[in-house]
PDB file of C-alpha atoms in Angstrom:
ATOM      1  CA  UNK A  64     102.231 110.298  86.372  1.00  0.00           C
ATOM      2  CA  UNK A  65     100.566 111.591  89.237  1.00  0.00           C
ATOM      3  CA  UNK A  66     100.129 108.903  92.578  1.00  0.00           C
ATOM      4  CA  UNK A  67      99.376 108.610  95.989  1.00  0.00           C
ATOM      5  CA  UNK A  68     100.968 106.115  98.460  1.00  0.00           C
ATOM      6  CA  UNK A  69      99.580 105.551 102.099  1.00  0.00           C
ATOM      7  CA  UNK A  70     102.364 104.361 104.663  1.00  0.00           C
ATOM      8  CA  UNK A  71     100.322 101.959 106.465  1.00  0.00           C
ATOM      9  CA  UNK A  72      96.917  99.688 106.118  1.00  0.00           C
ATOM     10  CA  UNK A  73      95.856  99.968 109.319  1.00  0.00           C
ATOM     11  CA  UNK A  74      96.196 102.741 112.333  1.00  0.00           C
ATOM     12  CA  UNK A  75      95.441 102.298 115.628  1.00  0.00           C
ATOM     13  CA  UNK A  76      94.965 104.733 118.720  1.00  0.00           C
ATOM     14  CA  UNK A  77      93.170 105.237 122.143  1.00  0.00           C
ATOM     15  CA  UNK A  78      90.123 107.825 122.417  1.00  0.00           C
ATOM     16  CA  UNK A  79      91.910 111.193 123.024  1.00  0.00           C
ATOM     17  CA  UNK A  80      95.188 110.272 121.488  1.00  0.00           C
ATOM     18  CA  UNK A  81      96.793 112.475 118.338  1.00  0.00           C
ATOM     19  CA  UNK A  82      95.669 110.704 114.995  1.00  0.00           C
ATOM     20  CA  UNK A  83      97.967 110.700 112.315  1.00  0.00           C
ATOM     21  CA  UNK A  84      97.420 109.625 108.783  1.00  0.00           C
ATOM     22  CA  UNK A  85     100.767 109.436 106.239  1.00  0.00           C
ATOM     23  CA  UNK A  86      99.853 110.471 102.431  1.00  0.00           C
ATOM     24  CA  UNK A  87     103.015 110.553 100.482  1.00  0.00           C
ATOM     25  CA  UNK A  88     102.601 112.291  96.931  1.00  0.00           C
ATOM     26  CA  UNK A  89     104.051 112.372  93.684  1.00  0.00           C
ATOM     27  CA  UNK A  90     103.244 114.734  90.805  1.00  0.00           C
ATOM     28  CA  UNK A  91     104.113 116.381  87.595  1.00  0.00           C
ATOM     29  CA  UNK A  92     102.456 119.603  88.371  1.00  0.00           C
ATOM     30  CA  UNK A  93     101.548 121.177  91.377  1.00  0.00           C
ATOM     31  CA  UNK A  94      99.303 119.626  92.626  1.00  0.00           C
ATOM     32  CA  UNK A  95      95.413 119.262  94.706  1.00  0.00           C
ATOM     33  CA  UNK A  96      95.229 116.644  97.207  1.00  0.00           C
ATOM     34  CA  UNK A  97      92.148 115.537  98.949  1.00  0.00           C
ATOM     35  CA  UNK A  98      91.539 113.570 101.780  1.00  0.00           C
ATOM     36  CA  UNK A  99      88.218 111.716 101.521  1.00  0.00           C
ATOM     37  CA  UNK A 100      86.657 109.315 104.926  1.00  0.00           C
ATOM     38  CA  UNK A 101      84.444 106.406 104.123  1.00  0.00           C
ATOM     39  CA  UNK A 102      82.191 104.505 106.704  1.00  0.00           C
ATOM     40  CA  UNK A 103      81.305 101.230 105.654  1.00  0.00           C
ATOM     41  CA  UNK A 104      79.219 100.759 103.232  1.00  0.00           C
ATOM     42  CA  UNK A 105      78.817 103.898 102.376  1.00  0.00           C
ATOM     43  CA  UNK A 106      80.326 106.728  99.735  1.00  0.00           C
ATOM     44  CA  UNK A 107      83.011 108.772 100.404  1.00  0.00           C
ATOM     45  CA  UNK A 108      82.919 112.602 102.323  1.00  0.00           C
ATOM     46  CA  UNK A 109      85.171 115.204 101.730  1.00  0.00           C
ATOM     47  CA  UNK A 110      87.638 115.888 104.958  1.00  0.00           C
ATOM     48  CA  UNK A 111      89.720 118.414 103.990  1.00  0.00           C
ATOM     49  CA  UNK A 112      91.530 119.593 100.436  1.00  0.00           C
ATOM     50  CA  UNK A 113      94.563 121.852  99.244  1.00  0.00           C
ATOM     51  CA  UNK A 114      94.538 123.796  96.360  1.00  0.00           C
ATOM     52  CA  UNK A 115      97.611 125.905  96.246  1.00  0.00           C
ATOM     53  CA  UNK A 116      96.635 128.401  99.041  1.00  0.00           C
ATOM     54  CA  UNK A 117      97.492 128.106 102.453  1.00  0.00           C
ATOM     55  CA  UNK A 118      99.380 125.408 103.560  1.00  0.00           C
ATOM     56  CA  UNK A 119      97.596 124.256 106.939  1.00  0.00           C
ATOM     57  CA  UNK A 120      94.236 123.013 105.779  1.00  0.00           C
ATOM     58  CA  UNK A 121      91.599 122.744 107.754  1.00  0.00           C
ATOM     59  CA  UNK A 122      88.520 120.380 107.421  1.00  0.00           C
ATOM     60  CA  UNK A 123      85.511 118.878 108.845  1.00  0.00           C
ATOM     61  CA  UNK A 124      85.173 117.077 112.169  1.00  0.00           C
ATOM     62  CA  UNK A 125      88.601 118.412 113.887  1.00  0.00           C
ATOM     63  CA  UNK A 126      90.715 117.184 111.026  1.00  0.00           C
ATOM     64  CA  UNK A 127      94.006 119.279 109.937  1.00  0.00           C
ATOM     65  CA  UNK A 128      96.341 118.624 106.664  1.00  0.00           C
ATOM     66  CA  UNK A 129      99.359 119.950 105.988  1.00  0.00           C
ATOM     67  CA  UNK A 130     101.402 120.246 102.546  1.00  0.00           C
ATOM     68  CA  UNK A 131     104.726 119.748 102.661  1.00  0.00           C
ATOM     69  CA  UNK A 132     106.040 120.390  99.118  1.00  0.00           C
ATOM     70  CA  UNK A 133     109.790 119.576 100.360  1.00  0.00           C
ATOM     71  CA  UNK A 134     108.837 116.180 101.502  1.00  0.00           C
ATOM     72  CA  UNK A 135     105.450 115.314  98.944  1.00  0.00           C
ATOM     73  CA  UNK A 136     103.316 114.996 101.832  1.00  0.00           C
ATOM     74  CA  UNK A 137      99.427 115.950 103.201  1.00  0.00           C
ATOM     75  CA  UNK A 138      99.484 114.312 105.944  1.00  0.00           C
ATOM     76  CA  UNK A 139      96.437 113.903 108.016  1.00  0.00           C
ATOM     77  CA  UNK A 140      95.865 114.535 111.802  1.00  0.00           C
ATOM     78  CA  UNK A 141      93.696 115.045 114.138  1.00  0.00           C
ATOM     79  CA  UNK A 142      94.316 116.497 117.985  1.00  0.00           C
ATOM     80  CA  UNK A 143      92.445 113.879 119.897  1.00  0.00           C
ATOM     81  CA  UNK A 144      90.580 110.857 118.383  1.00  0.00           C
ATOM     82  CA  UNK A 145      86.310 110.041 119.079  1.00  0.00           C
ATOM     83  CA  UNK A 146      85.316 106.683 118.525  1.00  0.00           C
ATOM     84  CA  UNK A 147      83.500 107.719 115.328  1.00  0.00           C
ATOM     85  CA  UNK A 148      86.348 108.624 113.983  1.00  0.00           C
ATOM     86  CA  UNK A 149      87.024 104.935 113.087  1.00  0.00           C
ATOM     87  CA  UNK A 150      86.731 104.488 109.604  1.00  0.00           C
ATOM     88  CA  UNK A 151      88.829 104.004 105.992  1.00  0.00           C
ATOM     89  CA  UNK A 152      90.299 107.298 105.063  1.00  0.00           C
ATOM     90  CA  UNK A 153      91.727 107.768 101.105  1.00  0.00           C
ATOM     91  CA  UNK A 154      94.290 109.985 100.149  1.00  0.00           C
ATOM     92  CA  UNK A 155      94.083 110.936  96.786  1.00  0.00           C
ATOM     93  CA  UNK A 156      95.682 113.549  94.226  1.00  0.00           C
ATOM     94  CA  UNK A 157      94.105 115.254  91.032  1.00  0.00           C
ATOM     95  CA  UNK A 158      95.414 114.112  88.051  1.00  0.00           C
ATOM     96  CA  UNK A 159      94.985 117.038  85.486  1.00  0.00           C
ATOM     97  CA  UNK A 160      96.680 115.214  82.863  1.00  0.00           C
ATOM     98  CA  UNK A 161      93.979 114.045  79.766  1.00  0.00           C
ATOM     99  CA  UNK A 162      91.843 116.755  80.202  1.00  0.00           C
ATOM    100  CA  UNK A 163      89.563 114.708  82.726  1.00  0.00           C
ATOM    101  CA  UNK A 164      90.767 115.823  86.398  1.00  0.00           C
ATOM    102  CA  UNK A 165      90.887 112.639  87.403  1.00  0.00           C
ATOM    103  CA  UNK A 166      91.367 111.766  91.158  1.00  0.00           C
ATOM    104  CA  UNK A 167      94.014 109.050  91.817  1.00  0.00           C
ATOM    105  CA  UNK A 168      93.387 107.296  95.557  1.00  0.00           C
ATOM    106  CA  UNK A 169      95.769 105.603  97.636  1.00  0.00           C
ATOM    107  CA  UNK A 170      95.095 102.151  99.108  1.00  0.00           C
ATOM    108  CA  UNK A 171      93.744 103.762 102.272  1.00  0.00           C
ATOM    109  CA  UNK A 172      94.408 103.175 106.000  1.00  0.00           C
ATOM    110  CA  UNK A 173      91.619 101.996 108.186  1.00  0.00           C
ATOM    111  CA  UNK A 174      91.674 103.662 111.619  1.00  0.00           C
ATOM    112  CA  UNK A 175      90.366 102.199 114.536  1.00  0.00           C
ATOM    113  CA  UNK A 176      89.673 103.706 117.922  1.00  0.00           C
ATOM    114  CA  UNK A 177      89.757 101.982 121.592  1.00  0.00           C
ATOM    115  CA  UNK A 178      87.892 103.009 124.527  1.00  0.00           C
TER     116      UNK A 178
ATOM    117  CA  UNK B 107      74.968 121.497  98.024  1.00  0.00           C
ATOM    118  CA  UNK B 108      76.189 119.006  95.685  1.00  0.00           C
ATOM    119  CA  UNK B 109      74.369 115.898  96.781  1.00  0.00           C
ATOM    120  CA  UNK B 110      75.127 113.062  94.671  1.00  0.00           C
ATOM    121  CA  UNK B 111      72.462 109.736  94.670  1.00  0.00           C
ATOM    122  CA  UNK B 112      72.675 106.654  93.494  1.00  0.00           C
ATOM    123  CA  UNK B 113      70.269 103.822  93.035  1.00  0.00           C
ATOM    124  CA  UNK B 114      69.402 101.263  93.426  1.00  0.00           C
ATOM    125  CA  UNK B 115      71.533 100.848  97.111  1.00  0.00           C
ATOM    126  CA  UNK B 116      71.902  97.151  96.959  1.00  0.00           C
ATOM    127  CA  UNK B 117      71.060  94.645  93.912  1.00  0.00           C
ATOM    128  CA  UNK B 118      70.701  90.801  93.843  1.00  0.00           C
ATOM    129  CA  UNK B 119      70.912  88.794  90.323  1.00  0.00           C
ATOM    130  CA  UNK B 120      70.949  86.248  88.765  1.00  0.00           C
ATOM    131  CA  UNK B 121      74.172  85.390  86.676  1.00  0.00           C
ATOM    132  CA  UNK B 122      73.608  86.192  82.608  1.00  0.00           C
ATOM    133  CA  UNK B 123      71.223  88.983  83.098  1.00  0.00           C
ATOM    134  CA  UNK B 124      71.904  93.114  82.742  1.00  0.00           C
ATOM    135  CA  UNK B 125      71.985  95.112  86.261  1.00  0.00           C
ATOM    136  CA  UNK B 126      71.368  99.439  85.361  1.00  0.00           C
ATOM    137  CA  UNK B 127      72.687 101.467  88.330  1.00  0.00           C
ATOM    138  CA  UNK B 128      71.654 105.430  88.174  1.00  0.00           C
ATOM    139  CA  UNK B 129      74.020 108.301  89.234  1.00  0.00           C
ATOM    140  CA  UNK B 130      72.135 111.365  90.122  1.00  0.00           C
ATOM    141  CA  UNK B 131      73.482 115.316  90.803  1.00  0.00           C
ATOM    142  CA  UNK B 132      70.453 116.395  92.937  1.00  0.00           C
ATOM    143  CA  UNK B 133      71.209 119.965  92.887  1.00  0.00           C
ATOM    144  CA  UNK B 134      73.539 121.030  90.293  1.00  0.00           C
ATOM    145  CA  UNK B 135      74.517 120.005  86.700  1.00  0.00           C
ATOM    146  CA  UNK B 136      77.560 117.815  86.395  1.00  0.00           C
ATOM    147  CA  UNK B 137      79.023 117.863  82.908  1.00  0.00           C
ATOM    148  CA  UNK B 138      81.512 114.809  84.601  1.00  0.00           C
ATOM    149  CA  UNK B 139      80.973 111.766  85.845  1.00  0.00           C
ATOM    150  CA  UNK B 140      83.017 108.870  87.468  1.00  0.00           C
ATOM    151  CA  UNK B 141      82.270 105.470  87.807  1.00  0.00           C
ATOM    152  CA  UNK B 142      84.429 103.337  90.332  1.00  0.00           C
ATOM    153  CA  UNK B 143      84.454  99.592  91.342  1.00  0.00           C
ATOM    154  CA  UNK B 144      86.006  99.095  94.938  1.00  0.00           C
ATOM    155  CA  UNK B 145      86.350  95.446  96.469  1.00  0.00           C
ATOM    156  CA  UNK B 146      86.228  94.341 100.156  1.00  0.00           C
ATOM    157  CA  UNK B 147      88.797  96.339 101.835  1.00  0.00           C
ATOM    158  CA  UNK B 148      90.216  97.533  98.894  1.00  0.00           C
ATOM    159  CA  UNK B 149      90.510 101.354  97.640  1.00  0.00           C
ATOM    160  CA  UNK B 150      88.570 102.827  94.746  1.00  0.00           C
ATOM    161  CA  UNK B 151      89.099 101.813  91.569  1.00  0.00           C
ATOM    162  CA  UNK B 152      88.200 104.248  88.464  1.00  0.00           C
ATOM    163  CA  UNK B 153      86.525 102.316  85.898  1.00  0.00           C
ATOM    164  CA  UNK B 154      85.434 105.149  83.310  1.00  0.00           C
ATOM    165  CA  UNK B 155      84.841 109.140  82.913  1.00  0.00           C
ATOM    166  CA  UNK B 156      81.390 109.727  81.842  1.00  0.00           C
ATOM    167  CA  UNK B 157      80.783 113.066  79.996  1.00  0.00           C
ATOM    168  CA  UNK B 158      77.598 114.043  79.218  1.00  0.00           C
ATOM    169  CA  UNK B 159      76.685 113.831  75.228  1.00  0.00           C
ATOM    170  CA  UNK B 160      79.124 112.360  74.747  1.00  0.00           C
ATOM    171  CA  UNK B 161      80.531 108.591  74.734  1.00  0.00           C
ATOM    172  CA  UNK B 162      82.379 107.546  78.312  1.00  0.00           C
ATOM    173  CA  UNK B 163      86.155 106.735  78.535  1.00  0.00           C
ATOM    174  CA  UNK B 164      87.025 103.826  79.965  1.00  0.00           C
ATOM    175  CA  UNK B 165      90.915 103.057  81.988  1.00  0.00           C
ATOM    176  CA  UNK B 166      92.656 100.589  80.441  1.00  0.00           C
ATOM    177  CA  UNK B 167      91.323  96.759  81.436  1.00  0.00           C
ATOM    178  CA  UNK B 168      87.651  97.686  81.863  1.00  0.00           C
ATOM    179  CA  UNK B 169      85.554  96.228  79.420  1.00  0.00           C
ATOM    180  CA  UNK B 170      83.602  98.851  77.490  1.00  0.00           C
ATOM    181  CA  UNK B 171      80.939  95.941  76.320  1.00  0.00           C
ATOM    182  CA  UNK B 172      80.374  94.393  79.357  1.00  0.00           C
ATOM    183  CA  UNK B 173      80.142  97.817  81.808  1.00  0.00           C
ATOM    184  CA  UNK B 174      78.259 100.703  79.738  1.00  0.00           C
ATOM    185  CA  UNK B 175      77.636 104.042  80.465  1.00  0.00           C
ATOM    186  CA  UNK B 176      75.449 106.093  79.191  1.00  0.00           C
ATOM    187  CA  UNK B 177      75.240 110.087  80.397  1.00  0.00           C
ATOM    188  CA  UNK B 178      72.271 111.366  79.150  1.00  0.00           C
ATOM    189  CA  UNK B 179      71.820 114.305  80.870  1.00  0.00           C
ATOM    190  CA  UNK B 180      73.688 117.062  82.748  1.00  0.00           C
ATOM    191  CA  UNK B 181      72.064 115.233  85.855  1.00  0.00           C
ATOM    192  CA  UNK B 182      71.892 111.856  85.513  1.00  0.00           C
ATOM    193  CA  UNK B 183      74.963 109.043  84.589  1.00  0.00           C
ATOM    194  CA  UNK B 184      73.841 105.169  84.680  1.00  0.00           C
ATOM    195  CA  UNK B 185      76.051 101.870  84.463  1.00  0.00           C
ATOM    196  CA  UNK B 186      74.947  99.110  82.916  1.00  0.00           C
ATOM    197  CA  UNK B 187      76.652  95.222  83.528  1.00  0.00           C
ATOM    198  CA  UNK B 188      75.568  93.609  80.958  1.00  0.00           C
ATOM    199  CA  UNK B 189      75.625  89.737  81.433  1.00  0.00           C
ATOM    200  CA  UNK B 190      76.228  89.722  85.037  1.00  0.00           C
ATOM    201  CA  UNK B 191      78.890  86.826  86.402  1.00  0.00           C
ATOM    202  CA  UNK B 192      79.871  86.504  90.103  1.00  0.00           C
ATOM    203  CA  UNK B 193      83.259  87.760  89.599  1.00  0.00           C
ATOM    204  CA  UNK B 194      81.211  91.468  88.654  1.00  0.00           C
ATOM    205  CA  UNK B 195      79.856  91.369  92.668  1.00  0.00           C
ATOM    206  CA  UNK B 196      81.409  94.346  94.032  1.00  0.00           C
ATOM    207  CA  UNK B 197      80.332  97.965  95.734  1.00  0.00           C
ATOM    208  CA  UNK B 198      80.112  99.904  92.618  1.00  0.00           C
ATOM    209  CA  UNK B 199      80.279 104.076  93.679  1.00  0.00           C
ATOM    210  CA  UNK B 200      79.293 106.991  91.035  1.00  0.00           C
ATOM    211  CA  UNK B 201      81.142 110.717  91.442  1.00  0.00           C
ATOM    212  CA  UNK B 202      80.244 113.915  90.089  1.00  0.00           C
ATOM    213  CA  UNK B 203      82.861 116.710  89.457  1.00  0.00           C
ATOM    214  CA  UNK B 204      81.393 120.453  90.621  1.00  0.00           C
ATOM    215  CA  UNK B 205      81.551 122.928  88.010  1.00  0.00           C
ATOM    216  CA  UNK B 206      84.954 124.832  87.573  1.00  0.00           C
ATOM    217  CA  UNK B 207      85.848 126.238  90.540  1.00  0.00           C
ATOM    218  CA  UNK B 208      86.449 123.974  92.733  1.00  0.00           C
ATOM    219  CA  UNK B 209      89.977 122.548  92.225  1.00  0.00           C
ATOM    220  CA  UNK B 210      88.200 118.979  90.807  1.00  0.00           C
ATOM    221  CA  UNK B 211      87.011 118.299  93.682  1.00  0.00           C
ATOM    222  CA  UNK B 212      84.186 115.075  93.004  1.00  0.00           C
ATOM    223  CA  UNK B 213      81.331 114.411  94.949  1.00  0.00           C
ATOM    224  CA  UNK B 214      80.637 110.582  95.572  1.00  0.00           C
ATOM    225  CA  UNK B 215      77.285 108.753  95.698  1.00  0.00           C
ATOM    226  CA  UNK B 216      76.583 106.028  98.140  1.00  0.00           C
ATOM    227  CA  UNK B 217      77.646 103.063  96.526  1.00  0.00           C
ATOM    228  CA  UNK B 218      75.124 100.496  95.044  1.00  0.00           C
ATOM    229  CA  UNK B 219      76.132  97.005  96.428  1.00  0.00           C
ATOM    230  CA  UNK B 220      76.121  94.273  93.649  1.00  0.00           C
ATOM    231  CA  UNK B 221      75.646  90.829  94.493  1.00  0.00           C
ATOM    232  CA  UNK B 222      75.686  88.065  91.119  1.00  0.00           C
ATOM    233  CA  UNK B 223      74.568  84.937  92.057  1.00  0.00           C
TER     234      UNK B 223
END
């Protein structure tokens, strides 16, 4: 079964520093990962997604994935951090078993940015 | 594209009566819905898949009696907690799938914020 594991709850950096978000994988088939931010109280917006074509992903706001099928990871990052980048940011994989497409979310990792 | 609404935003009520939340695909037709519960600083949790015509399937542990879902149309999804208790308060967020395409990627509503008192 397909899942998603975040290596740590909470990330924190200084405005301007390298942002780096851990996703950790693990699927039956290859797979499409997602990376999805949420402000609070609020939905969830697309970042960034990989769907068996390049590699190096590119997304909104500055944000960068890359899929590492050697090591099961999409890990997120991000050159230099702005203070609205704080928010909750979900890793999640399709699961394309069932028939459904279901999309199976990791705990998350809040990230919070200081002046 | 691919704006997904949801309403109401926020809901107040009264423990033993029915809440309806709408899911709406503004601008294109989504044959696939998603329903999922999240808690306070907690990630998303899918409650059902809601296909439209045709009856929802529900994850294992969510009651299908208590939280129905009812997809009438290729634009509209709605969720219905039926005899509301405290322990149901939660941010409830809707999700609609594009059309094939785009590698299942889902759209998300706002959230509707459900407070049982």
């Amino acid at each position: 079964a397909q899942s998603v594991t975040q290596l740590g709850s909470h990330v924190s950096v200084s405005e301007g520093a390298l942002v780096l978000l851990r996703c950790n994988y693990s699927s039956s088939v290859p797979p499409y990962l997602f990376w999805y931010v949420q402000y609070p109280n609020q939905g969830l917006q697309l970042l960034l997604k990989y769907t068996s074509a390049a590699t190096l992903v590119k997304g909104i706001n500055g944000f960068e994935a890359e899929f590492k099928k050697s090591e099961t990871s999409f890990h997120l990052t991000k050159p230099s951090a702005h203070m609205s980048d704080a928010a909750e940011y979900f890793c999640a994989v399709s699961d394309r078993t069932g028939g459904y497409n279901k999309l199976i979310f990791g705990a998350g990792t809040r990230l919070a940015v200081h002046p | 594209g691919a704006v997904v609404s949801q309403h109401p935003s926020w809901v107040i009520c009264k423990s033993g009566t029915s809440v309806k939340i709408e899911c709406r695909s503004l601008d294109f037709q989504a044959t696939t819905m998603f329903w999922y519960r999240q808690f306070p600083k907690q990630s998303l949790m899918l409650m059902a898949t809601s296909n439209e015509g045709s009856k929802a399937t529900y994850e294992q542990g969510v009651e299908k009696d208590k939280f129905l879902i009812n997809h009438a149309s290729l634009t509209l999804s709605t969720l219905t907690v039926t005899s509301a208790h405290p322990e149901d308060s939660s941010f409830y967020i809707c999700s609609a799938r594009v059309p094939p395409g785009r590698a299942d990627e889902q759209f998300f509503g706002p959230g509707t914020r459900l407070t049982v008192l």
